[in-house]
Coordinates of C-alpha atoms in Angstrom, one line a residue:
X1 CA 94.7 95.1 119.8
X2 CA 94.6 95.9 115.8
X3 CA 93.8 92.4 114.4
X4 CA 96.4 90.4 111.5
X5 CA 95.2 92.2 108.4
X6 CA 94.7 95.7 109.8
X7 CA 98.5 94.9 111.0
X8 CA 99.5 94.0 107.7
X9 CA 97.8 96.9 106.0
X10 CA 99.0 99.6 108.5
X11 CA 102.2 98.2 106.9
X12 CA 101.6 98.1 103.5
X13 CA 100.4 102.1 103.6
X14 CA 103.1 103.3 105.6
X15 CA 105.4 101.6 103.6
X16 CA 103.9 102.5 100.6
X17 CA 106.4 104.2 98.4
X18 CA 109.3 102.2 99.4
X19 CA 106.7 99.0 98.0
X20 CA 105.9 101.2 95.1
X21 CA 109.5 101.5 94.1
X22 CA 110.3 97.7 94.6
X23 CA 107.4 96.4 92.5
X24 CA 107.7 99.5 89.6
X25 CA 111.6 97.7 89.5
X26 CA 110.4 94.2 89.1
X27 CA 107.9 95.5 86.9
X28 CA 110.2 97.6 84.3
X29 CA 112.4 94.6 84.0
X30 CA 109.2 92.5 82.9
X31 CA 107.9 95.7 80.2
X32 CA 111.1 96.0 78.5
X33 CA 114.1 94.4 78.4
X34 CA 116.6 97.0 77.9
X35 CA 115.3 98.6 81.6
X36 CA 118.3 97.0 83.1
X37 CA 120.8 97.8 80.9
X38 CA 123.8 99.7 82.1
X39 CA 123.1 102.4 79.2
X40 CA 119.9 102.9 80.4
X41 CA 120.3 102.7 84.1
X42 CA 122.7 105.6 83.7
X43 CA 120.1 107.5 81.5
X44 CA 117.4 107.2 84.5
X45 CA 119.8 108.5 87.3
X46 CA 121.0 111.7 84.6
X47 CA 117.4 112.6 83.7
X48 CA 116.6 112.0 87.5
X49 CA 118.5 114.9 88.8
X50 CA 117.0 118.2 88.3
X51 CA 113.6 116.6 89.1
X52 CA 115.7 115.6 92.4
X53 CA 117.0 119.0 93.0
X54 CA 113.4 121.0 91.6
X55 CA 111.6 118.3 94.1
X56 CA 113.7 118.8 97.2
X57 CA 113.3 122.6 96.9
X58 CA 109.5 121.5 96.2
X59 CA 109.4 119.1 99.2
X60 CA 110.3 122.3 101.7
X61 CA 107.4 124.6 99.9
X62 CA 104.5 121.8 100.4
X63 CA 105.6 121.2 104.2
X64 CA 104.2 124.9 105.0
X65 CA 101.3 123.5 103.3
X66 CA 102.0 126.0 100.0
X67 CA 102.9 125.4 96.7
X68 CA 105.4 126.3 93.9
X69 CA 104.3 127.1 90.2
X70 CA 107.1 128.9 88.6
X71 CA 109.7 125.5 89.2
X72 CA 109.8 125.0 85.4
X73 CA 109.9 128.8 83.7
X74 CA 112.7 129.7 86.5
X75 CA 114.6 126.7 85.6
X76 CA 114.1 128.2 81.6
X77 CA 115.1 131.8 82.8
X78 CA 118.1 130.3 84.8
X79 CA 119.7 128.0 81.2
X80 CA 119.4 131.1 79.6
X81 CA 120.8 133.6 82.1
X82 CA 124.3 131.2 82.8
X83 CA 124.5 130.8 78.9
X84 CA 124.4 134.6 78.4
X85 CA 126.8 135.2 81.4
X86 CA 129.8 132.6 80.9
X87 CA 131.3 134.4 77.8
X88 CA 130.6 138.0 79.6
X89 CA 131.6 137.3 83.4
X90 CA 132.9 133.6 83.1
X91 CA 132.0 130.4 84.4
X92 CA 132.1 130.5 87.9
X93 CA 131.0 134.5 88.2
X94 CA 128.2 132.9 86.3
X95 CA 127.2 130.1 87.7
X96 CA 126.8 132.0 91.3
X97 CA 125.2 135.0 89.5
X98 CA 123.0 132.9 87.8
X99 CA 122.0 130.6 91.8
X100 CA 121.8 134.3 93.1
X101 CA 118.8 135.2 90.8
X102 CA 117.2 132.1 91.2
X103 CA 117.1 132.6 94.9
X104 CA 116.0 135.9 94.2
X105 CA 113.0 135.3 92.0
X106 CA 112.1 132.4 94.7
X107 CA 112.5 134.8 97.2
X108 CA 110.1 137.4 95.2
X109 CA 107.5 135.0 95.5
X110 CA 108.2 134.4 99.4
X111 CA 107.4 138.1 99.4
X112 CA 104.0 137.8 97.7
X113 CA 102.9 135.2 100.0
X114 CA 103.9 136.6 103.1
X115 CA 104.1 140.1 102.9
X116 CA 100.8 140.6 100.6
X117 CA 99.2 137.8 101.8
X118 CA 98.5 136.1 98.3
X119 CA 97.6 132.7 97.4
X120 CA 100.8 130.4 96.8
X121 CA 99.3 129.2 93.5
X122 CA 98.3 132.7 92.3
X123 CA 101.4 134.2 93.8
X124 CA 103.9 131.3 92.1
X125 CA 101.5 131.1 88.6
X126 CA 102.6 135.1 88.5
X127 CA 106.1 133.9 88.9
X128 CA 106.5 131.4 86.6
X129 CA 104.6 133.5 83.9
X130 CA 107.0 136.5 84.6
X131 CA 110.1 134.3 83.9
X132 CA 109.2 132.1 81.2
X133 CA 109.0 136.1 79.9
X134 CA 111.9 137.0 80.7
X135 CA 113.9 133.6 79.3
X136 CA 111.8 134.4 76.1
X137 CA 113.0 138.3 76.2
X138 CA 116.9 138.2 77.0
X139 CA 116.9 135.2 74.4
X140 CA 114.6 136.6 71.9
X141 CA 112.9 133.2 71.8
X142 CA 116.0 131.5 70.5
X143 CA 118.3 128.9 72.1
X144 CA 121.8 130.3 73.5
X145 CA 124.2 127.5 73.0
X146 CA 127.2 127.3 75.4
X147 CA 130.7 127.3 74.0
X148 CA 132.3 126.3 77.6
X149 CA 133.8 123.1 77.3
X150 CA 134.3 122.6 81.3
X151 CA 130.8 123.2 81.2
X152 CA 129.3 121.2 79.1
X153 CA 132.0 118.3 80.2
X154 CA 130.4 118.2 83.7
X155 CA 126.6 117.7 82.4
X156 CA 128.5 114.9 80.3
X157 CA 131.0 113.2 81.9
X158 CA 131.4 110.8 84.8
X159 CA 133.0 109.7 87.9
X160 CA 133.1 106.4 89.2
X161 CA 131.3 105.2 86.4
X162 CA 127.9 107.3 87.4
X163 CA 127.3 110.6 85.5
X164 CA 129.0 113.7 87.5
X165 CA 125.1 115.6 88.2
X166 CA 124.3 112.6 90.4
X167 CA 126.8 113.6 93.1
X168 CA 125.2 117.1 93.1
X169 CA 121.7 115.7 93.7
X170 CA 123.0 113.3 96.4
X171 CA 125.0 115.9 98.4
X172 CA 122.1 118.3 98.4
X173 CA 119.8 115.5 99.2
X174 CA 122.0 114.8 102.4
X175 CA 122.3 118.0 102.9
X176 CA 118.0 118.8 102.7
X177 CA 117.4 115.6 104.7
X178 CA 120.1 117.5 107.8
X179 CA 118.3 120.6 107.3
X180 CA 114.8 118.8 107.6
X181 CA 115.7 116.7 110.5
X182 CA 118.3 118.1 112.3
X183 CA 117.7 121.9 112.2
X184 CA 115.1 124.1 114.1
X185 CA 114.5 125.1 110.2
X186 CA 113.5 121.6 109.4
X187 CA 110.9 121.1 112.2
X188 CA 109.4 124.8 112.4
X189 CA 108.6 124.2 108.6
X190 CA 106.9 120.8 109.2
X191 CA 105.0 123.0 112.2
X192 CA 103.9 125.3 110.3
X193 CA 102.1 123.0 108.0
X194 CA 100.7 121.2 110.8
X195 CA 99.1 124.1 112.6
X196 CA 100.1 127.4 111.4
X197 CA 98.0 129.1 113.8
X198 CA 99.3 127.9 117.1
X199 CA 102.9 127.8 115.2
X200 CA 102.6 131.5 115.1
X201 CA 101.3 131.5 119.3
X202 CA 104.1 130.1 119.8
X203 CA 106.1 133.4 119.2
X204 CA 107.7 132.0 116.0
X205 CA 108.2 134.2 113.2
X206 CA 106.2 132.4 110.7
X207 CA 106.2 134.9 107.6
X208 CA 110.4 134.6 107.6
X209 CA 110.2 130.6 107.7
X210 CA 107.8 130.7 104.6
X211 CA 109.7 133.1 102.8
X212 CA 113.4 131.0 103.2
X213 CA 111.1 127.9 101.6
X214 CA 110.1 129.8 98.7
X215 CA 113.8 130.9 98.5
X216 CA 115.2 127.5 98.5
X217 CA 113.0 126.4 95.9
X218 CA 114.1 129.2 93.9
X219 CA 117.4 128.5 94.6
X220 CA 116.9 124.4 93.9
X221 CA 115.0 125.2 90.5
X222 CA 118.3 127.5 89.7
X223 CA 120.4 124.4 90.0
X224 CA 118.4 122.1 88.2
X225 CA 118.1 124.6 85.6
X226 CA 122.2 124.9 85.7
X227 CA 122.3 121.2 85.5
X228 CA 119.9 120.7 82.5
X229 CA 122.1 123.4 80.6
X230 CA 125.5 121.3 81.6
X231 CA 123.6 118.3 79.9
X232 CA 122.6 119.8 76.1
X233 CA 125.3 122.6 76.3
X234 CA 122.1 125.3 75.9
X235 CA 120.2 127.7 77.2
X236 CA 116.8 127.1 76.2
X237 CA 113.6 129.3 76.8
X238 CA 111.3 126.6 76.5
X239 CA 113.2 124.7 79.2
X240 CA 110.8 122.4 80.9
X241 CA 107.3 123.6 80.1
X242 CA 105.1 121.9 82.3
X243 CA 107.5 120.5 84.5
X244 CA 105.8 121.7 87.5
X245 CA 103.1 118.9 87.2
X246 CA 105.9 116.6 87.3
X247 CA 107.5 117.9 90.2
X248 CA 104.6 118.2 92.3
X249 CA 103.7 114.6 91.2
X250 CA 107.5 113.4 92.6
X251 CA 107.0 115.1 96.0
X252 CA 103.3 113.5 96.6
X253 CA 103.9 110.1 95.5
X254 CA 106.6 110.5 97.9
X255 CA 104.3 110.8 100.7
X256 CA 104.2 114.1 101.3
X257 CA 100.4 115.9 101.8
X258 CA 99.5 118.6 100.0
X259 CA 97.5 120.2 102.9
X260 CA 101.3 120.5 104.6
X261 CA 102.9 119.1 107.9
X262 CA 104.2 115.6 106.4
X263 CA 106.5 114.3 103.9
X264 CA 110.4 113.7 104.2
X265 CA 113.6 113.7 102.3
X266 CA 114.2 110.1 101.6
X267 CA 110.7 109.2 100.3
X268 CA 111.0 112.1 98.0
X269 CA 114.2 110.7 96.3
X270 CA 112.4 107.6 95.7
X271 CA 109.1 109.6 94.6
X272 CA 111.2 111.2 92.5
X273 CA 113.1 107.5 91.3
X274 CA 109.3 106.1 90.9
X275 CA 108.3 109.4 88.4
X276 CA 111.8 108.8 86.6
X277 CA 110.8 105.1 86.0
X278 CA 107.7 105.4 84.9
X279 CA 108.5 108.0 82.0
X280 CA 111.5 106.1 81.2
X281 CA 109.3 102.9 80.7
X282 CA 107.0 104.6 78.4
X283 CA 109.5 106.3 76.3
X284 CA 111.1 102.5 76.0
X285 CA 107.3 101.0 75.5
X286 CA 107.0 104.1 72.7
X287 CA 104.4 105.6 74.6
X288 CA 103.6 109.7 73.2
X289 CA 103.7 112.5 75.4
X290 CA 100.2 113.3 75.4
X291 CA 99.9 110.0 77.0
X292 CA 102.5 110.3 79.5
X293 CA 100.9 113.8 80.3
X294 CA 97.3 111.4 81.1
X295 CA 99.4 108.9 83.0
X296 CA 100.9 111.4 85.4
X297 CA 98.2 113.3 86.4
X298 CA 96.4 109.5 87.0
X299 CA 99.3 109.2 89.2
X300 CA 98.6 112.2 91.1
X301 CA 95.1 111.2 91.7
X302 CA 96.3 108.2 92.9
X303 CA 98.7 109.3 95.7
X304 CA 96.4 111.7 97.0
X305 CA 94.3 109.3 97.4
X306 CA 96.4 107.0 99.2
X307 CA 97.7 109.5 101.4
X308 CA 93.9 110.0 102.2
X309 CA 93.7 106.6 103.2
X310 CA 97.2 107.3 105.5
X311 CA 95.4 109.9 107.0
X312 CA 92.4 107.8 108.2
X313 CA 95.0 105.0 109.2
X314 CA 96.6 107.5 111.5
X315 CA 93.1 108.6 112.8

């Protein structure tokens, strides 16, 4: 029978993110005193959603034990392509063109993995330097500002007194976290990350499984992308450069493993809530980017290894 403290620290690390969360909200309140403001609180949850959305897609990608790159420049090439499509095609042509490609260039890279057998990272690097080209070419490296008031009304306005892109990220949170748990999707993708190999024994199909994950993320990124655009009223080409570290960094401090089989919805929101925090306490505390850029990957680092120590707890 596990003794008192190994008791209270099987809890402590299984429980780990939820703790995280709770002590990063006593904490902001104690760093800076506008944390709790309404103003701000409102801030957090609008900047939090196409992290949400990028993660989520992210979240499906890392449970076959793979890996999406290109979440940032296809969130670029998707502000720009609905900005250059609502005055030719209108809004809603646009928006479902513009979620079609996304799927599409997330599909592309399903294709490379599972068709020509290449690396996730080399195959999603290729991706995400392919469209940040293509934002930078059908823009000619300029912004493309949005003169679509419905548009630009949604990114800003609100409902209930929360900002209207919230609702998006927590419908397709609920609807990710039926697809993961419910669905024979949901648990064939966490299989495959467990043991690919007897996974594919089994008769299943795994090639189509990893390609629908790559699509998904394309088609979460496309969202996010949407989303962003709704918020500045812009289509911008340099559209969250880099934002790839921070989406991967949501999805493992949420307690998902790199290596693939674990991780889950729910954790990732609050993965996701923890990242969204901490960079809205350092822009608060004045802290430059450079040094949120350090912080982050520290944070990285720091969940792996703690889901290291998981795994040894659960051996």
């Amino acid at each position: 029978m596990p003794s008192f403290h190994e008791r209270v620290l099987k809890f402590f690390v299984n429980n780990s993110t939820l703790i995280v969360f709770l002590l990063m909200l006593v904490i902001a309140g104690f760093l800076s005193d506008r944390f709790y403001s309404g103003d701000n609180i409102t801030n957090v949850l609008r900047q939090s959603v196409p992290l949400g959305l990028a993660a989520l897609g992210m979240l499906f990608v890392i449970l076959t034990g793979g890996i999406d790159l290109s979440v940032g420049s296809v969130m670029a090439f998707i502000s720009v392509a609905v900005a250059i499509f609502i005055p030719e095609i209108g809004l809603w042509p646009a928006l479902f063109a513009s979620l079609f490609i996304a799927a599409i260039i997330g599909a592309g890279a399903g294709t490379l993995v599972t068709l020509f057998n290449i690396a996730p990272f080399i195959a999603t690097l290729a991706m995400m330097t392919i469209a940040r080209g293509l934002a930078l070419i059908i823009s000619k490296g300029q912004p493309v500002f949005i003169d679509d008031m419905s548009f630009v009304d949604f990114g800003t306005g609100y409902l209930f007194g929360l900002p209207k892109p919230v609702y998006v990220l927590v419908v397709f949170a609920l609807l990710a976290h039926c697809v993961y748990k419910y669905t024979v999707f949901g648990r064939l993708t966490i299989s495959i990350g467990s043991n690919e190999t007897a996974t594919r024994f089994a008769g299943i199909k795994v090639g189509w499984y990893k390609f629908a994950v790559y699509a998904l993320s394309g088609f979460a990124c496309g969202l996010a992308g949407v989303l962003a655009s709704t918020r500045t009223g812009v289509g911008s080409p340099v559209l969250s450069v880099g934002f790839e570290l921070d989406v991967i960094a949501a999805v493992v401090v949420g307690g998902a493993s790199l290596a693939g089989g674990r991780g889950n919805v729910m954790n990732t929101i609050v993965g996701v809530m923890i990242l969204s925090i901490i960079s809205n306490l350092m822009n608060l505390m004045n802290i430059s980017g450079y040094n949120q850029q350090v912080v982050k990957g520290l944070i990285i680092i720091a969940a792996v290894m703690l889901e290291s120590l998981k795994s040894r707890q659960r051996s």
